[in-house]
Amino acid sequence: MTIVTTRDFRANQSKYIAMAHRGEEVVLSSARAGRVRLVPEYDNEITPDLQSKIDAARKAFREGKCISLNSHEEIDAYFESL
């Protein structure tokens, strides 16, 4: 994790933005505002890691490796059985 002051961030914005896009954790620290984390925003909010998890879940569903619950009663019964 890299912690930078707001002054340092303003002077080196491109550097810290590039770090965040590479997946590095960048935290801005301000005496008045506290700390905030800099994270990249994706157009569709689906990262490659998330997409692979979605693909695996779809495959499991197609192969019948899932549980289908169609009513509140079925959901309640399932959770009670755990």
mmCIF file of N, CA, C and O in Angstrom, residues 6 73 81:
data_model
loop_
_atom_site.group_PDB
_atom_site.id
_atom_site.type_symbol
_atom_site.label_atom_id
_atom_site.label_comp_id
_atom_site.label_asym_id
_atom_site.label_seq_id
_atom_site.Cartn_x
_atom_site.Cartn_y
_atom_site.Cartn_z
ATOM 1 N N THR A 6 -2.088 14.690 0.037
ATOM 2 C CA THR A 6 -2.800 15.319 -1.076
ATOM 3 C C THR A 6 -1.857 16.236 -1.856
ATOM 4 O O THR A 6 -1.980 16.352 -3.074
ATOM 5 N N GLU A 73 -40.530 -19.999 0.605
ATOM 6 C CA GLU A 73 -40.573 -21.200 1.424
ATOM 7 C C GLU A 73 -39.381 -22.107 1.118
ATOM 8 O O GLU A 73 -38.759 -22.666 2.022
ATOM 9 N N SER A 81 -31.870 -26.025 6.497
ATOM 10 C CA SER A 81 -31.203 -27.324 6.352
ATOM 11 C C SER A 81 -29.681 -27.246 6.492
ATOM 12 O O SER A 81 -29.019 -28.260 6.663
#
